[in-house]
Amino acid sequence: MASGITPLELHLHPLPTPQEEIQEEELSPSSSAPSAGASSFLPRSHSTTPRHQLHGSPRSFGSGDSSPFPLLGSSRFSHPHLGSESSWRSLVLRWWSQMKEPREKQRLWLNRRKGWQRRRARGVAAWIAVVGFFFLMNWRMFSRLQESSDVSEDLLGFSNSSSSRIVNNWSNNDNAKKPGKVMFTRLLAVAAHALAEREKRPEPPDLWKETLISSSLWTPCANQRNWRTSEGSNGYLLISANGGINQQRVAICNAVAISRLLNATLIVPKFLYNSVWRDRSQFGNIYQEEHFINYLKDDIRIVKELPMELQSLDLEAIGSVVTDAEVMKEAKPSIYLKKILPILLKNSVVHIIGFGNRLAFDPIPFELQRLRCRCNFHALQFVQKIQETGALLVQRMRNHRSHWKPIEQNLFGQFAAKTSINEKKSSSKTASRYLAVHLRFEIDMAAYSMCYFGGGKDEEEELEAYRAIHFPALTLIRNTTKVPSAAFLRSEGQCPLTPEESVLMLVALGFKRKTRVYLAGANIYGGKSRMAALTSLYPHLVTKESLLSSSEISPFLNFSSQLAALDFIVCAAADAFAMTDSGSQFSSLVSGYRMYYGGGKLPTIRPNKRRLANIFLKNNTIEWKTFEQRVRKTVRQTKQVDERPVARSVYRHPRTPACMCRTE
């Protein structure tokens, strides 16, 4: 090459462009300053130096030269006024700057990247710390709530304080099949915080009382009569009631009304054995027969058995058996006069099997309606062993301080007098208030509703198997007809409230953590794991099984109707009663009983499940204050019913002139 630079050196150290060379020379400390007005770039044609002297020879940098780069000669773009020494130095400086610049940029880029990575790591660590702190606080709050209070031994009536402690947490499992993980975990956590903050604040003013002022103007008057006694001369009426104790009670009252309508003599009703309740109890095991017969003797004639001459008849053969399929639900009185009375007059006896809600509430004669109320609220009194144990349960719920109310005279019978005496002997402290909750969430209810409760495939298969055995008609419908989806049923309020939904409703209404809660019902579907949220947030929750000793409850075991009668007494006498399924027959009868005897002082919480379902759908986003306001508004609206709506049950809504009298 003409220059003193080898091709390899050019490749490794490319020479600068003319413009870069000139700029470097201007900044180089070894460059000599050009004269004033001279150009910074002199064309080669103006140079006085011979062309061959502008190019260095390899031999011009001999061994005597001190340069560390002997092979590098001057560039053909070197400044013409600079000597070889200056050219060499400027070339080295240019080369060094070109080599240094990318390394500097790389170093800066690496520093920036390291800084970004450090900032990102700090951000992730901070986010993890915040989330961890949130969960830690939640865990700590639940721990404090669970450890803060125990149920007093006075509540139990015997030394068994361990039964009132929290025995589960939300993640525990038992041996029974589960319907799935806990629902509404976020809302339950927020509800726990709300309970902790509420302890020092007063409860809502309408929590333990009726909101309608006019409710106190209604007084019981179904015991008043304005007709002659029926002789029952047209024949005998037998009734075989199906279902549980609640369906049986409605059937009894309807049978009394039909006996009066047909001028028939009523045989004390029989109860059919049911594969769901599995209770062989008969009328005399639950209700006082003598009181029933004597109290209604001025209305109808009642006997315990058919006459001997009729007992040997084959009633089915002579056409005296009538099934519930032959009488429509809520049939008008005219149906009985048209279909049943001719059979009665012909054969002197009629046996109605499966008799339930087979008599309408409207239109019906005034006195006949009053007779139904008289039977339900006055003639049907529990046997003494149920009254005595029921009174004992109520005493223990009130911490052994009696609080006598008019309703207790009918519920406790002769044991109400003992309660009144105990009240005088008790301390001056007022009786403890308690809330009774009917949690209608047994497996039969869950299966019959055809709803989904979060348990996945196992739950669906279990409930379907139960339906196939106990509700074959539902299975047939599901297999032959397109039925509404579980989501649609829930949105329409057709599903019973789960324990999680029930406890959220109670917290939103304002009940404090220390509230004494009596839980009616048994065998909650899902067992202890499903009840964990309710028992954790309300540790003072008890049942008849935990309040009674083994010897006290043993006479009622294996008799579901008698156990339900105990629940009926405690719920009816409670200072506040909350139902979770407004369609439940038990809840309807209890709320009606409280309405009839309560004098407007026994509030009942009846949720609108359709509206609540819409609220629960927003469980992942709704704020607690908004949730609280919406739930209270929904429940408050259900308390605004004053007089019984047309065609509604008089057992549930006795505020009607036929059952109760209004004083202005």
XYZ file of C-alpha atoms in Angstrom:
664
model
C 0.000 0.000 0.000
C 1.044 3.610 -0.571
C 0.529 4.438 3.092
C 2.336 2.886 6.010
C -0.822 1.035 7.294
C -1.372 -2.604 6.597
C -4.790 -3.947 5.503
C -5.167 -5.751 8.805
C -4.547 -2.548 10.713
C -7.072 -0.699 8.553
C -9.611 -3.351 9.319
C -8.976 -3.232 13.027
C -8.543 0.522 13.269
C -10.449 2.307 10.501
C -9.287 5.783 9.702
C -11.540 8.737 10.384
C -13.381 10.622 7.705
C -11.940 13.994 6.585
C -14.528 15.888 8.612
C -13.760 13.925 11.800
C -10.024 14.459 11.221
C -10.408 18.199 10.958
C -12.590 18.362 14.111
C -10.089 16.323 16.087
C -7.240 18.516 14.991
C -9.111 21.611 16.120
C -9.570 20.101 19.573
C -6.172 18.428 19.802
C -3.824 20.148 22.265
C -0.805 19.278 20.075
C -2.143 21.051 16.975
C -0.691 24.390 16.015
C -3.279 27.159 15.657
C -3.925 28.314 12.095
C -3.292 31.921 11.141
C -6.116 34.398 11.212
C -8.420 34.143 8.263
C -6.893 30.865 7.186
C -9.114 27.965 6.315
C -9.168 24.976 8.638
C -8.948 22.717 5.620
C -6.308 23.314 2.951
C -6.767 21.469 -0.306
C -3.937 19.298 -1.431
C -3.421 21.410 -4.558
C -2.222 24.371 -2.450
C 0.396 22.384 -0.574
C 4.097 23.177 -1.276
C 5.211 19.839 -0.006
C 5.899 17.224 -2.632
C 3.223 14.583 -2.853
C 5.585 11.746 -2.126
C 6.549 13.399 1.185
C 2.965 13.440 2.370
C 2.967 9.652 2.613
C 5.050 8.043 5.235
C 7.270 5.150 4.447
C 7.516 2.172 6.749
C 11.197 2.863 7.004
C 10.609 6.439 8.146
C 9.618 4.986 11.551
C 12.738 3.058 12.220
C 13.927 1.469 15.318
C 15.094 4.784 16.592
C 11.535 6.084 16.741
C 9.932 5.955 20.125
C 6.434 5.437 18.874
C 4.689 2.278 20.088
C 2.915 2.031 16.706
C 5.811 1.959 14.192
C 3.660 0.686 11.382
C 1.219 3.536 11.436
C 2.017 6.257 8.928
C 0.380 9.582 8.255
C -2.985 9.673 6.569
C -3.486 11.203 3.200
C -5.956 13.452 5.018
C -3.325 14.725 7.458
C -3.058 18.462 7.866
C -0.376 19.784 5.506
C 1.150 22.111 8.106
C 1.636 19.365 10.742
C 4.802 17.395 11.003
C 5.009 13.684 11.126
C 5.169 13.739 14.920
C 1.962 15.771 15.196
C 0.240 13.652 12.567
C 1.130 10.529 14.386
C -0.134 11.833 17.689
C -3.377 13.150 16.231
C -3.953 9.820 14.553
C -3.436 7.977 17.831
C -5.777 10.349 19.633
C -8.416 9.908 16.980
C -8.074 6.172 17.119
C -8.207 6.148 20.894
C -11.313 8.328 20.995
C -13.032 6.054 18.494
C -12.165 3.010 20.564
C -13.144 4.653 23.836
C -16.546 6.037 22.755
C -18.449 2.721 22.232
C -16.951 1.333 25.407
C -18.186 4.361 27.296
C -21.643 4.032 25.781
C -21.715 0.355 26.641
C -20.672 1.111 30.192
C -23.418 3.752 30.538
C -26.007 1.380 29.076
C -24.988 -1.359 31.475
C -25.221 1.052 34.393
C -28.659 2.171 33.308
C -29.815 -1.436 32.936
C -28.517 -2.344 36.370
C -30.294 0.681 37.836
C -33.542 -0.278 36.131
C -33.240 -3.837 37.396
C -32.613 -2.602 40.930
C -35.642 -0.299 40.774
C -37.797 -3.116 39.410
C -36.630 -5.473 42.152
C -37.401 -2.852 44.798
C -40.882 -2.331 43.290
C -41.658 -6.053 43.249
C -40.402 -6.391 46.817
C -42.570 -3.480 47.913
C -45.637 -4.987 46.217
C -45.009 -8.354 47.853
C -44.574 -6.632 51.200
C -47.908 -4.799 50.859
C -49.776 -7.977 49.887
C -48.077 -9.936 52.650
C -48.926 -7.241 55.164
C -52.580 -7.344 54.065
C -52.814 -11.117 54.520
C -50.914 -10.915 57.789
C -53.364 -8.346 59.132
C -56.304 -10.489 58.022
C -54.828 -13.515 59.729
C -54.079 -11.527 62.845
C -57.589 -10.089 62.913
C -59.194 -13.520 62.671
C -56.880 -14.831 65.362
C -57.820 -12.002 67.689
C -61.507 -12.451 66.947
C -61.341 -16.146 67.706
C -59.328 -15.690 70.895
C -61.090 -12.615 72.240
C -64.199 -14.170 73.772
C -65.689 -17.426 74.932
C -69.314 -18.291 75.521
C -70.082 -18.024 79.204
C -70.924 -21.203 81.079
C -74.204 -19.619 82.170
C -75.409 -19.784 78.593
C -75.007 -23.521 78.494
C -76.556 -24.243 81.896
C -73.940 -26.852 82.694
C -70.151 -26.989 82.686
C -69.418 -27.620 79.065
C -67.649 -24.472 77.916
C -65.725 -26.309 75.229
C -68.888 -26.705 73.162
C -69.166 -22.940 72.827
C -65.668 -22.373 71.497
C -64.672 -22.271 67.879
C -63.956 -25.850 66.913
C -63.361 -25.202 63.243
C -61.820 -22.718 60.932
C -62.699 -22.044 57.318
C -60.118 -24.448 55.950
C -60.934 -27.447 58.162
C -62.475 -30.543 56.656
C -64.509 -33.342 58.176
C -65.200 -36.844 56.989
C -68.497 -36.072 55.287
C -68.727 -34.955 51.703
C -68.346 -31.225 51.242
C -70.292 -28.952 48.955
C -67.110 -27.082 48.131
C -64.874 -24.326 49.358
C -66.143 -21.377 51.352
C -68.057 -18.880 49.240
C -67.594 -15.081 49.339
C -64.169 -15.206 51.022
C -63.467 -11.535 50.335
C -66.751 -10.297 51.781
C -66.369 -12.557 54.813
C -62.947 -11.061 55.533
C -64.360 -7.547 55.290
C -67.300 -8.570 57.499
C -64.861 -9.759 60.165
C -63.226 -6.312 60.188
C -66.652 -4.679 60.394
C -67.559 -6.796 63.419
C -64.330 -5.864 65.191
C -64.887 -2.154 64.610
C -68.540 -2.316 65.644
C -68.039 -3.593 69.194
C -67.869 -0.103 70.719
C -70.645 1.378 68.604
C -74.385 1.098 69.306
C -76.517 -1.252 67.265
C -79.010 0.111 64.732
C -82.126 1.382 66.554
C -84.538 -0.874 64.631
C -82.531 -4.081 64.992
C -84.510 -5.561 67.891
C -87.942 -4.101 67.250
C -90.672 -3.836 64.673
C -90.390 -0.830 62.385
C -94.126 -0.467 61.789
C -95.890 1.541 64.468
C -99.236 0.112 63.353
C -98.073 -3.423 64.182
C -98.792 -2.819 67.865
C -102.429 -1.990 67.051
C -103.251 -5.602 66.145
C -104.422 -7.879 68.976
C -105.310 -11.601 68.918
C -109.024 -12.345 68.619
C -109.296 -15.696 66.831
C -110.615 -17.214 70.052
C -113.927 -15.350 69.584
C -116.823 -17.407 68.216
C -120.058 -16.310 66.610
C -121.781 -19.509 65.511
C -123.431 -22.645 66.793
C -121.670 -25.914 67.429
C -121.523 -28.331 64.527
C -123.004 -31.749 65.283
C -120.946 -33.544 62.624
C -123.956 -35.557 61.536
C -122.999 -36.021 57.866
C -120.340 -38.648 58.567
C -116.697 -39.033 59.557
C -113.657 -37.383 58.034
C -110.248 -39.048 58.253
C -107.098 -37.127 57.392
C -103.657 -38.637 56.761
C -101.194 -35.757 56.640
C -97.863 -36.066 54.880
C -94.626 -34.112 55.205
C -92.913 -32.898 58.337
C -94.320 -31.220 61.413
C -94.959 -27.957 59.578
C -96.925 -29.474 56.703
C -98.784 -31.614 59.228
C -99.779 -28.568 61.271
C -101.243 -26.823 58.211
C -103.094 -30.026 57.258
C -104.647 -30.269 60.728
C -105.983 -26.707 60.631
C -107.354 -27.157 57.115
C -109.011 -30.427 58.130
C -110.746 -28.662 61.023
C -112.125 -26.036 58.632
C -113.316 -28.663 56.105
C -115.006 -30.700 58.856
C -117.013 -27.636 59.809
C -117.774 -26.911 56.151
C -119.064 -30.479 55.525
C -120.711 -30.841 58.951
C -118.571 -33.904 59.519
C -117.072 -35.450 62.646
C -113.266 -35.224 62.543
C -111.138 -38.170 63.553
C -107.900 -37.085 65.254
C -105.543 -36.730 62.240
C -102.962 -39.385 61.399
C -99.424 -38.685 60.177
C -97.910 -40.606 57.285
C -94.367 -41.915 57.612
C -91.978 -39.930 55.422
C -88.722 -41.305 54.036
C -87.065 -37.901 54.382
C -87.950 -37.089 58.004
C -88.171 -40.732 59.119
C -90.307 -39.975 62.135
C -93.084 -42.297 63.292
C -94.533 -39.758 65.733
C -98.304 -39.390 65.727
C -100.588 -36.565 66.838
C -100.483 -37.534 70.522
C -96.669 -37.570 70.553
C -96.500 -33.903 69.566
C -99.793 -32.188 70.491
C -102.115 -32.471 73.453
C -105.084 -34.473 72.183
C -107.430 -33.609 75.020
C -106.801 -29.906 74.755
C -107.295 -30.080 70.982
C -110.633 -31.865 71.295
C -111.978 -29.746 74.161
C -110.900 -26.380 72.783
C -112.669 -26.954 69.467
C -115.730 -28.738 70.829
C -117.847 -25.626 70.284
C -116.792 -25.555 66.635
C -116.702 -29.170 65.470
C -117.062 -32.656 66.860
C -113.768 -34.532 67.234
C -113.266 -38.178 68.214
C -110.170 -40.352 68.433
C -111.345 -43.328 66.367
C -113.983 -44.451 63.893
C -117.009 -46.295 65.278
C -116.633 -50.057 65.314
C -119.151 -50.574 62.511
C -117.030 -48.440 60.134
C -113.588 -49.773 61.072
C -114.119 -52.997 59.137
C -115.029 -51.288 55.882
C -112.700 -51.432 52.899
C -112.725 -47.691 52.252
C -110.845 -47.982 48.986
C -113.256 -50.580 47.653
C -116.307 -48.458 48.400
C -114.708 -45.347 46.884
C -114.214 -43.400 50.109
C -110.457 -42.833 49.639
C -109.505 -39.484 48.122
C -105.897 -38.691 47.258
C -104.271 -35.297 47.019
C -104.151 -35.734 43.240
C -107.956 -35.592 43.168
C -108.094 -32.293 45.054
C -106.182 -29.369 43.646
C -103.915 -27.232 45.751
C -105.674 -24.382 47.566
C -109.050 -25.622 46.392
C -112.064 -23.422 47.045
C -114.729 -24.558 49.521
C -117.075 -25.211 46.603
C -114.807 -28.039 45.405
C -115.305 -29.907 48.669
C -119.047 -29.350 48.619
C -119.200 -30.661 45.059
C -116.778 -33.630 45.209
C -116.354 -34.722 48.825
C -119.758 -34.111 50.380
C -121.600 -36.592 48.058
C -119.140 -39.364 49.010
C -119.513 -38.507 52.668
C -123.299 -38.633 52.523
C -123.231 -41.936 50.602
C -120.645 -43.895 52.623
C -120.694 -41.988 55.946
C -116.890 -41.784 55.840
C -114.213 -40.176 53.677
C -110.476 -40.702 53.992
C -108.281 -37.975 52.442
C -104.691 -39.203 52.019
C -101.745 -36.873 51.579
C -103.784 -33.912 52.718
C -101.783 -30.683 52.893
C -102.345 -27.191 51.550
C -105.613 -28.206 49.887
C -107.773 -25.307 51.029
C -107.577 -21.783 49.622
C -107.200 -18.682 51.782
C -109.453 -16.521 49.626
C -112.344 -16.431 49.000
C -113.527 -18.208 52.132
C -116.274 -17.429 54.685
C -115.154 -15.164 57.523
C -115.937 -17.560 60.384
C -114.324 -20.473 58.582
C -111.136 -18.442 58.200
C -111.260 -17.556 61.870
C -111.616 -21.233 62.742
C -108.358 -22.014 60.989
C -106.587 -19.334 63.008
C -108.221 -20.561 66.216
C -106.907 -24.056 65.564
C -103.361 -22.922 64.750
C -102.835 -20.318 67.487
C -104.948 -21.750 70.309
C -105.985 -25.391 69.887
C -102.605 -26.864 68.983
C -100.397 -26.979 72.061
C -97.325 -29.145 72.397
C -97.226 -32.033 74.843
C -95.807 -31.265 78.270
C -92.392 -32.850 77.770
C -91.846 -30.607 74.720
C -93.131 -27.540 76.585
C -90.865 -28.202 79.565
C -87.733 -28.741 77.499
C -88.580 -25.765 75.298
C -88.912 -23.544 78.373
C -85.528 -24.827 79.610
C -83.886 -23.946 76.305
C -85.283 -20.401 76.396
C -84.120 -19.923 79.993
C -80.593 -20.912 79.069
C -80.600 -18.649 76.049
C -81.517 -15.787 78.398
C -78.725 -16.626 80.781
C -81.171 -18.040 83.342
C -82.945 -14.713 83.695
C -86.563 -14.973 82.742
C -88.264 -12.506 80.441
C -91.897 -13.511 80.436
C -93.940 -12.576 77.375
C -97.548 -13.286 76.412
C -96.382 -15.705 73.729
C -94.794 -17.933 76.335
C -98.082 -18.720 78.028
C -99.177 -20.593 74.932
C -95.767 -22.069 74.189
C -94.841 -23.240 77.705
C -98.281 -23.966 79.186
C -97.997 -24.710 82.888
C -94.224 -24.247 82.739
C -94.673 -20.549 82.001
C -95.798 -20.057 85.622
C -92.519 -21.536 86.844
C -90.668 -19.158 84.588
C -92.585 -16.231 86.078
C -91.657 -17.283 89.625
C -88.012 -17.676 88.682
C -88.065 -14.155 87.312
C -88.832 -12.774 90.789
C -85.964 -14.743 92.287
C -83.454 -13.791 89.637
C -81.127 -10.836 89.873
C -82.157 -7.330 88.931
C -80.274 -7.576 85.675
C -82.409 -7.741 82.573
C -82.651 -10.972 80.651
C -80.203 -11.436 77.818
C -81.597 -10.958 74.340
C -81.023 -13.587 71.729
C -81.430 -13.999 68.012
C -82.901 -17.190 66.565
C -81.918 -18.188 63.031
C -83.581 -20.866 60.959
C -80.914 -22.024 58.544
C -82.821 -24.064 55.959
C -79.865 -25.763 54.324
C -80.361 -29.486 54.780
C -79.575 -31.861 51.936
C -83.246 -32.310 51.045
C -83.647 -28.563 50.588
C -80.428 -28.287 48.587
C -81.471 -31.170 46.329
C -85.052 -30.012 45.852
C -83.995 -26.473 44.916
C -81.873 -27.778 41.975
C -79.409 -24.956 42.717
C -75.620 -24.989 42.695
C -73.644 -24.203 45.850
C -70.038 -24.178 44.661
C -69.172 -27.833 45.223
C -68.288 -28.782 41.671
C -68.992 -32.153 40.099
C -69.051 -34.032 43.416
C -71.844 -31.843 44.726
C -73.886 -32.174 41.544
C -73.603 -35.958 41.539
C -74.471 -36.234 45.237
C -77.570 -34.051 44.967
C -78.688 -35.782 41.776
C -78.436 -39.176 43.488
C -80.474 -37.857 46.410
C -83.139 -36.498 44.036
C -83.385 -39.821 42.258
C -84.267 -41.540 45.549
C -86.411 -38.964 47.351
C -87.715 -36.733 44.539
C -88.102 -38.985 41.492
C -90.539 -36.540 39.885
C -87.798 -33.914 39.757
C -85.408 -36.370 38.164
C -88.006 -37.201 35.524
C -88.533 -33.518 34.769
C -84.789 -32.924 34.443
C -84.457 -35.850 32.045
C -87.433 -34.991 29.852
C -87.737 -31.212 30.021
C -85.378 -28.306 29.690
C -85.195 -26.822 33.176
C -83.815 -23.389 34.126
C -80.122 -23.186 34.862
C -78.831 -22.996 38.413
C -77.616 -19.429 37.790
C -81.078 -18.384 36.628
C -82.733 -19.993 39.667
C -80.381 -18.098 41.967
C -80.985 -14.776 40.207
C -84.727 -15.329 40.642
C -84.367 -15.946 44.378
C -85.246 -19.646 44.154
C -82.176 -20.872 46.044
C -81.917 -21.091 49.851
C -79.303 -18.876 51.439
C -76.050 -20.656 52.193
C -74.480 -20.321 55.667
C -71.987 -17.834 54.170
C -74.755 -15.675 52.712
C -76.724 -15.889 55.960
C -73.870 -14.684 58.155
C -73.094 -11.827 55.756
C -76.717 -10.728 56.011
C -76.591 -10.766 59.823
C -73.352 -8.762 59.955
C -74.694 -6.231 57.466
C -77.870 -5.771 59.520
C -75.787 -4.784 62.538
C -75.775 -7.767 64.912
C -72.637 -7.652 67.022
C -70.176 -10.453 67.494
C -71.326 -10.997 71.099
C -74.939 -11.612 70.055
C -76.401 -14.832 71.419
C -77.544 -16.839 68.433
C -79.756 -19.926 68.500
C -79.518 -21.996 65.337
C -82.624 -23.978 64.416
C -82.388 -26.917 62.089
C -80.123 -29.916 61.891
C -77.743 -31.748 59.593
C -76.607 -28.718 57.625
C -75.480 -29.828 54.187
C -71.697 -29.686 54.141
C -71.284 -30.176 57.872
C -68.796 -28.260 59.988
C -66.764 -27.025 57.051
C -69.829 -25.259 55.649
C -70.659 -23.780 59.049
C -67.135 -22.508 59.723
C -67.772 -18.908 58.636
C -70.927 -18.621 60.752
C -69.412 -20.106 63.896
C -66.226 -18.035 63.516
C -67.964 -14.675 63.188
C -70.615 -15.474 65.825
C -68.940 -17.670 68.463
C -71.948 -17.402 70.824
C -73.916 -19.612 68.454
C -75.585 -22.656 69.992
C -78.080 -25.358 69.090
C -80.441 -27.490 71.132
C -77.836 -30.238 71.001
C -75.211 -28.017 72.678
C -77.606 -26.441 75.185
C -79.074 -29.700 76.456
C -77.261 -32.499 78.210
C -77.357 -35.998 76.771
C -80.011 -37.107 79.265
C -82.167 -34.042 78.523
C -82.189 -34.513 74.750
C -82.263 -38.307 74.606
C -86.113 -38.589 74.754
C -86.316 -36.631 71.484
C -83.575 -38.326 69.498
C -84.688 -40.155 66.351
C -87.902 -38.078 66.336
C -87.306 -35.231 63.906
C -90.788 -33.744 64.389
C -90.348 -33.494 68.144
C -86.916 -31.942 67.732
C -88.455 -29.456 65.285
C -91.081 -28.632 67.923
C -88.276 -27.606 70.308
C -86.847 -25.351 67.611
C -90.307 -23.890 67.050
C -90.608 -22.869 70.706
C -87.153 -21.252 70.936
C -87.578 -19.405 67.627
C -91.084 -18.174 68.431
C -89.982 -16.803 71.824
C -86.782 -15.165 70.535
C -86.224 -11.403 70.756
C -85.486 -11.432 67.018
C -85.989 -14.163 64.457
C -84.190 -14.437 61.116
C -85.161 -16.846 58.376
C -82.946 -17.718 55.432
C -85.675 -19.131 53.192
C -88.915 -17.159 53.066
C -90.608 -20.117 51.405
C -89.927 -22.420 54.343
C -93.080 -23.678 56.047
C -91.331 -23.685 59.421
C -90.243 -20.058 59.094
C -93.718 -19.043 57.934
C -95.416 -20.666 60.922
C -92.908 -19.193 63.387
C -93.189 -15.677 61.940
C -96.990 -15.891 62.007
C -96.944 -17.054 65.618
C -94.700 -14.154 66.601
C -96.941 -11.750 64.727
C -100.056 -13.051 66.464
C -98.702 -13.012 70.038
C -95.888 -10.473 69.770
C -97.844 -7.245 70.142
C -95.610 -5.593 67.550
C -92.473 -6.197 69.648
C -91.068 -9.364 68.099
C -89.336 -8.493 64.820
C -88.853 -11.057 62.065
C -86.124 -10.764 59.442
C -87.449 -12.045 56.152
C -84.892 -11.596 53.315
C -85.801 -10.966 49.707
C -83.623 -13.645 48.147
C -83.962 -12.249 44.656
C -82.586 -8.865 45.647
C -79.926 -10.401 47.853
C -78.762 -12.580 44.962
C -78.209 -9.454 42.892
C -76.156 -7.936 45.720
C -74.055 -11.064 46.237
C -73.198 -11.147 42.532
C -71.007 -8.079 43.156
C -69.074 -9.707 45.999
C -65.674 -9.163 44.311
C -66.067 -5.415 43.843
C -68.744 -4.033 46.172
C -67.595 -1.878 49.086
C -68.727 -2.963 52.536
C -70.579 0.267 53.290
C -72.572 -0.064 50.070
C -73.219 -3.751 50.762
C -74.434 -2.912 54.256
C -76.789 -0.194 53.049
C -78.307 -2.334 50.304
C -78.896 -5.339 52.575
C -80.542 -3.196 55.254
C -82.787 -1.539 52.705
C -83.831 -4.897 51.280
C -84.707 -6.362 54.685
C -86.393 -3.168 55.855
C -88.775 -3.275 52.917
C -89.954 -6.767 53.836
C -90.979 -5.486 57.279
C -93.402 -2.987 55.833
C -96.267 -5.471 55.364
C -99.094 -4.430 57.661
C -102.283 -6.291 56.784
C -102.329 -9.694 55.112
C -102.251 -9.476 51.313
C -105.074 -11.172 49.446
C -104.693 -14.963 49.027
C -101.709 -15.122 51.374
C -101.511 -17.618 54.213
C -103.259 -16.694 57.467
C -100.734 -18.872 59.280
C -97.959 -16.601 58.045
C -99.887 -13.295 57.969
C -102.509 -13.417 60.720
C -103.002 -9.632 60.615
C -106.405 -9.972 59.040
C -109.817 -9.274 60.621
C -110.583 -12.983 60.704
C -107.597 -13.673 63.014
C -106.683 -10.397 64.704
C -108.586 -7.265 65.633
C -107.200 -3.809 65.012
C -107.618 -1.121 67.661
C -107.345 2.498 66.564
